[in-house]
Amino acid sequence: MPTALITGITGQDGSYLADLLLSKGYQVVGMVRRTSTVTFERIAHIQDDVSIVQGDLHDQSSLVAMLEEYKPDEVYNLAAQSFVPVSWSQAVLTGEVTALGVTRLLETIRSVNPKIRFYQASSSEMFGKVMEVPQTEKTPFYPRSPYGVAKVYGHWITVNYRESYNLFAASGILFNHESPRRGLEFVTRKITDGVARIKMGLAKDLRLGNLDAQRDWGFAGDYVEAMWLMLQQDKPDDFVIGTGETHPVREFCEVAFGYAGLNYQDYVVQDTRFYRPAEVDLLISNPAKAARVLGWKPKVNFKQLAEMMVDADLKRIRNATI
Ligand code: NAP
Ligand code: F7E
């Protein structure tokens, strides 16, 4: 039975990846950082099936102890300061965790067991002010936030350790992916939570920033499968993972409100507080390499994703108000 270690198991992707790996018979170890209250909501349903270990990407010795004790065959590095706006207000912390944290983990793998297969969670935010449409593995990076800059570092250090030390280090350049487990501050979930609150009479409006930004949105459950596939190949490589479609934030509002029988124009208020110092205007993937080499294709489309998220938020808020 192979063992996989997931950093960021309490996050959206970590929880879906843990579900997937357990279904494939893996022993799953999840690294969590110390907090004063537990953050296990997304993994509550599998808490008895995974081993939880305390560790932090800031702290190299905790990483060494973890790899020595659990001896994983695969390590998925999903932990990060992942919210783009916070990367301006906490730029140094974002660099420490999202960029240097990758080196700490790679150095640990190199010294403890260089045979470990390593997955790095790279991001379409690295394309930023896009140099090419659609974006592929060969599109040059032009990050537009401290988060994007940190992810470029994480991406290149992964490539560099692969080339310098012959590690099996793969990097998935994932475009935005969402789900009912998405953090409430990200725009899709903020919208579907807002729709549910308005529908249930708990809120009157929803304040958003730039409605014209366009994103290539897919379903997180589909994307974790691509992560696993990358580590099952004969050789490590980089892959763009996305749907190949793009939609403005405004359209996500239209579909989500419309599904609940509401017109978004009656409720959405544009608020400059949610605008960013520099914006990523348009992201759209070309996932042809993933389809060709990994045999990966997304299963959930844009409309199904928005509706799944509205359904889940309506159910959650209804249950909370009973
Ligand atoms: P998420 O929900 O924000 O989860 C982030 C995880 O990282 C959480 O488990 C968090 O723990 C953990 N973490 C943060 N700082 C840490 C530290 N110093 N040490 C250890 N753990 C730490 O993010 P996600 O959406 O699942 O994304 C997973 C990864 O993919 C991230 O690296 C993200 O940047 C990247 N990515 C995401 C997308 C997307 O659209 N979702 C697209 C491309 C790339 P707590 O629960 O304690 O906060
Ligand atoms: O913003 C606009 C905002 O915060 C999407 C992370 O997972 O995906 C995510 O980064 C767009 C932006 O995601 C609001 O200006 C408008 O253009 O949902 P988001 P993101 O910044 O694209 C990438 C791939 C990652 O790697 C990241 O970790 O929506 N927008 N109004 C808003 N965004 C938010 N959050 N809140 C608003 O009120």
PDB file of C-alpha atoms in Angstrom, residues 141-269:
ATOM      1  CA  PHE A 141       5.214  34.073 -16.982  1.00  0.00           C
ATOM      2  CA  TYR A 142       4.281  37.673 -16.055  1.00  0.00           C
ATOM      3  CA  PRO A 143       2.904  37.509 -12.486  1.00  0.00           C
ATOM      4  CA  ARG A 144       0.786  40.413 -11.233  1.00  0.00           C
ATOM      5  CA  SER A 145       0.759  39.876  -7.453  1.00  0.00           C
ATOM      6  CA  PRO A 146       3.207  38.873  -4.712  1.00  0.00           C
ATOM      7  CA  TYR A 147       1.336  35.542  -4.728  1.00  0.00           C
ATOM      8  CA  GLY A 148       1.973  35.086  -8.462  1.00  0.00           C
ATOM      9  CA  VAL A 149       5.639  35.993  -8.005  1.00  0.00           C
ATOM     10  CA  ALA A 150       5.969  33.488  -5.133  1.00  0.00           C
ATOM     11  CA  LYS A 151       4.375  30.753  -7.271  1.00  0.00           C
ATOM     12  CA  VAL A 152       6.832  31.467 -10.102  1.00  0.00           C
ATOM     13  CA  TYR A 153       9.652  30.898  -7.605  1.00  0.00           C
ATOM     14  CA  GLY A 154       8.018  27.665  -6.392  1.00  0.00           C
ATOM     15  CA  HIS A 155       7.595  26.502  -9.964  1.00  0.00           C
ATOM     16  CA  TRP A 156      11.178  27.165 -11.028  1.00  0.00           C
ATOM     17  CA  ILE A 157      12.741  25.704  -7.885  1.00  0.00           C
ATOM     18  CA  THR A 158      10.766  22.525  -8.619  1.00  0.00           C
ATOM     19  CA  VAL A 159      12.087  22.460 -12.203  1.00  0.00           C
ATOM     20  CA  ASN A 160      15.569  23.247 -10.917  1.00  0.00           C
ATOM     21  CA  TYR A 161      15.640  20.427  -8.332  1.00  0.00           C
ATOM     22  CA  ARG A 162      14.408  18.052 -11.021  1.00  0.00           C
ATOM     23  CA  GLU A 163      17.253  19.100 -13.321  1.00  0.00           C
ATOM     24  CA  SER A 164      19.947  19.527 -10.626  1.00  0.00           C
ATOM     25  CA  TYR A 165      19.311  16.421  -8.521  1.00  0.00           C
ATOM     26  CA  ASN A 166      17.240  14.235 -10.820  1.00  0.00           C
ATOM     27  CA  LEU A 167      14.290  14.278  -8.389  1.00  0.00           C
ATOM     28  CA  PHE A 168      10.880  13.112  -9.611  1.00  0.00           C
ATOM     29  CA  ALA A 169       9.418  16.610  -9.207  1.00  0.00           C
ATOM     30  CA  ALA A 170       6.319  17.506 -11.234  1.00  0.00           C
ATOM     31  CA  SER A 171       4.475  20.792 -11.371  1.00  0.00           C
ATOM     32  CA  GLY A 172       0.790  21.236 -12.167  1.00  0.00           C
ATOM     33  CA  ILE A 173      -0.058  24.674 -13.532  1.00  0.00           C
ATOM     34  CA  LEU A 174      -3.674  24.646 -12.414  1.00  0.00           C
ATOM     35  CA  PHE A 175      -6.207  27.230 -13.504  1.00  0.00           C
ATOM     36  CA  ASN A 176      -8.904  28.322 -11.026  1.00  0.00           C
ATOM     37  CA  HIS A 177     -10.834  25.415  -9.591  1.00  0.00           C
ATOM     38  CA  GLU A 178     -13.758  25.662  -7.257  1.00  0.00           C
ATOM     39  CA  SER A 179     -16.242  23.526  -5.316  1.00  0.00           C
ATOM     40  CA  PRO A 180     -18.639  23.640  -2.377  1.00  0.00           C
ATOM     41  CA  ARG A 181     -15.456  23.363  -0.242  1.00  0.00           C
ATOM     42  CA  ARG A 182     -13.897  26.529  -1.706  1.00  0.00           C
ATOM     43  CA  GLY A 183     -12.909  29.174   0.858  1.00  0.00           C
ATOM     44  CA  LEU A 184     -15.639  31.790   1.370  1.00  0.00           C
ATOM     45  CA  GLU A 185     -13.401  34.709   0.358  1.00  0.00           C
ATOM     46  CA  PHE A 186     -12.775  33.491  -3.229  1.00  0.00           C
ATOM     47  CA  VAL A 187     -15.145  35.061  -5.719  1.00  0.00           C
ATOM     48  CA  THR A 188     -17.180  32.008  -6.829  1.00  0.00           C
ATOM     49  CA  ARG A 189     -17.910  30.875  -3.298  1.00  0.00           C
ATOM     50  CA  LYS A 190     -18.526  34.448  -2.149  1.00  0.00           C
ATOM     51  CA  ILE A 191     -21.159  34.652  -4.896  1.00  0.00           C
ATOM     52  CA  THR A 192     -22.864  31.304  -4.192  1.00  0.00           C
ATOM     53  CA  ASP A 193     -22.861  31.967  -0.440  1.00  0.00           C
ATOM     54  CA  GLY A 194     -24.300  35.427  -1.171  1.00  0.00           C
ATOM     55  CA  VAL A 195     -27.007  33.955  -3.412  1.00  0.00           C
ATOM     56  CA  ALA A 196     -28.035  31.532  -0.656  1.00  0.00           C
ATOM     57  CA  ARG A 197     -28.096  34.262   2.010  1.00  0.00           C
ATOM     58  CA  ILE A 198     -30.153  36.594  -0.171  1.00  0.00           C
ATOM     59  CA  LYS A 199     -32.541  33.780  -1.116  1.00  0.00           C
ATOM     60  CA  MET A 200     -33.046  32.911   2.571  1.00  0.00           C
ATOM     61  CA  GLY A 201     -33.626  36.552   3.510  1.00  0.00           C
ATOM     62  CA  LEU A 202     -30.357  36.820   5.494  1.00  0.00           C
ATOM     63  CA  ALA A 203     -28.719  39.466   3.267  1.00  0.00           C
ATOM     64  CA  LYS A 204     -29.916  42.275   1.026  1.00  0.00           C
ATOM     65  CA  ASP A 205     -26.996  42.681  -1.358  1.00  0.00           C
ATOM     66  CA  LEU A 206     -23.588  41.289  -2.358  1.00  0.00           C
ATOM     67  CA  ARG A 207     -20.571  43.578  -2.622  1.00  0.00           C
ATOM     68  CA  LEU A 208     -17.990  42.566  -5.239  1.00  0.00           C
ATOM     69  CA  GLY A 209     -15.003  44.104  -7.039  1.00  0.00           C
ATOM     70  CA  ASN A 210     -14.095  43.791 -10.725  1.00  0.00           C
ATOM     71  CA  LEU A 211     -16.878  41.927 -12.554  1.00  0.00           C
ATOM     72  CA  ASP A 212     -15.053  41.988 -15.900  1.00  0.00           C
ATOM     73  CA  ALA A 213     -12.109  39.744 -14.944  1.00  0.00           C
ATOM     74  CA  GLN A 214     -12.260  36.475 -16.872  1.00  0.00           C
ATOM     75  CA  ARG A 215     -11.264  33.097 -15.471  1.00  0.00           C
ATOM     76  CA  ASP A 216     -11.023  29.511 -16.668  1.00  0.00           C
ATOM     77  CA  TRP A 217     -13.003  27.842 -13.858  1.00  0.00           C
ATOM     78  CA  GLY A 218     -13.168  24.078 -13.296  1.00  0.00           C
ATOM     79  CA  PHE A 219     -14.175  21.677 -10.516  1.00  0.00           C
ATOM     80  CA  ALA A 220     -11.576  20.873  -7.823  1.00  0.00           C
ATOM     81  CA  GLY A 221     -12.671  17.215  -7.695  1.00  0.00           C
ATOM     82  CA  ASP A 222     -11.607  16.805 -11.335  1.00  0.00           C
ATOM     83  CA  TYR A 223      -8.299  18.645 -10.845  1.00  0.00           C
ATOM     84  CA  VAL A 224      -6.931  16.501  -7.997  1.00  0.00           C
ATOM     85  CA  GLU A 225      -7.131  13.521 -10.351  1.00  0.00           C
ATOM     86  CA  ALA A 226      -4.684  15.326 -12.651  1.00  0.00           C
ATOM     87  CA  MET A 227      -2.278  15.809  -9.706  1.00  0.00           C
ATOM     88  CA  TRP A 228      -2.275  12.081  -9.018  1.00  0.00           C
ATOM     89  CA  LEU A 229      -1.855  11.208 -12.716  1.00  0.00           C
ATOM     90  CA  MET A 230       1.241  13.459 -12.925  1.00  0.00           C
ATOM     91  CA  LEU A 231       2.976  11.357 -10.257  1.00  0.00           C
ATOM     92  CA  GLN A 232       2.137   8.057 -12.024  1.00  0.00           C
ATOM     93  CA  GLN A 233       4.045   8.916 -15.231  1.00  0.00           C
ATOM     94  CA  ASP A 234       7.421   7.429 -16.254  1.00  0.00           C
ATOM     95  CA  LYS A 235       9.074  10.845 -16.016  1.00  0.00           C
ATOM     96  CA  PRO A 236       8.312  14.103 -14.185  1.00  0.00           C
ATOM     97  CA  ASP A 237       7.019  17.039 -16.211  1.00  0.00           C
ATOM     98  CA  ASP A 238       4.886  20.204 -16.068  1.00  0.00           C
ATOM     99  CA  PHE A 239       1.232  20.270 -17.115  1.00  0.00           C
ATOM    100  CA  VAL A 240      -1.368  22.986 -17.653  1.00  0.00           C
ATOM    101  CA  ILE A 241      -4.717  21.910 -16.171  1.00  0.00           C
ATOM    102  CA  GLY A 242      -7.868  23.828 -17.077  1.00  0.00           C
ATOM    103  CA  THR A 243     -11.096  23.615 -19.062  1.00  0.00           C
ATOM    104  CA  GLY A 244     -10.076  25.655 -22.132  1.00  0.00           C
ATOM    105  CA  GLU A 245     -13.060  28.003 -21.569  1.00  0.00           C
ATOM    106  CA  THR A 246     -13.138  31.436 -19.961  1.00  0.00           C
ATOM    107  CA  HIS A 247     -16.014  33.405 -18.375  1.00  0.00           C
ATOM    108  CA  PRO A 248     -16.253  36.831 -16.733  1.00  0.00           C
ATOM    109  CA  VAL A 249     -17.118  37.125 -13.016  1.00  0.00           C
ATOM    110  CA  ARG A 250     -20.326  38.846 -14.175  1.00  0.00           C
ATOM    111  CA  GLU A 251     -21.403  35.651 -15.979  1.00  0.00           C
ATOM    112  CA  PHE A 252     -20.800  33.548 -12.858  1.00  0.00           C
ATOM    113  CA  CYS A 253     -23.133  35.994 -11.042  1.00  0.00           C
ATOM    114  CA  GLU A 254     -25.726  35.710 -13.812  1.00  0.00           C
ATOM    115  CA  VAL A 255     -25.745  31.886 -13.729  1.00  0.00           C
ATOM    116  CA  ALA A 256     -25.633  31.537  -9.917  1.00  0.00           C
ATOM    117  CA  PHE A 257     -28.330  34.126  -9.164  1.00  0.00           C
ATOM    118  CA  GLY A 258     -30.407  32.935 -12.138  1.00  0.00           C
ATOM    119  CA  TYR A 259     -30.333  29.338 -10.879  1.00  0.00           C
ATOM    120  CA  ALA A 260     -31.925  30.546  -7.615  1.00  0.00           C
ATOM    121  CA  GLY A 261     -34.562  32.497  -9.558  1.00  0.00           C
ATOM    122  CA  LEU A 262     -32.913  35.904  -8.912  1.00  0.00           C
ATOM    123  CA  ASN A 263     -31.519  38.633 -11.180  1.00  0.00           C
ATOM    124  CA  TYR A 264     -27.936  39.480 -10.116  1.00  0.00           C
ATOM    125  CA  GLN A 265     -28.369  43.106 -11.244  1.00  0.00           C
ATOM    126  CA  ASP A 266     -30.867  43.627  -8.406  1.00  0.00           C
ATOM    127  CA  TYR A 267     -28.356  42.566  -5.732  1.00  0.00           C
ATOM    128  CA  VAL A 268     -24.720  42.926  -6.793  1.00  0.00           C
ATOM    129  CA  VAL A 269     -23.078  46.186  -5.732  1.00  0.00           C
TER     130      VAL A 269
END
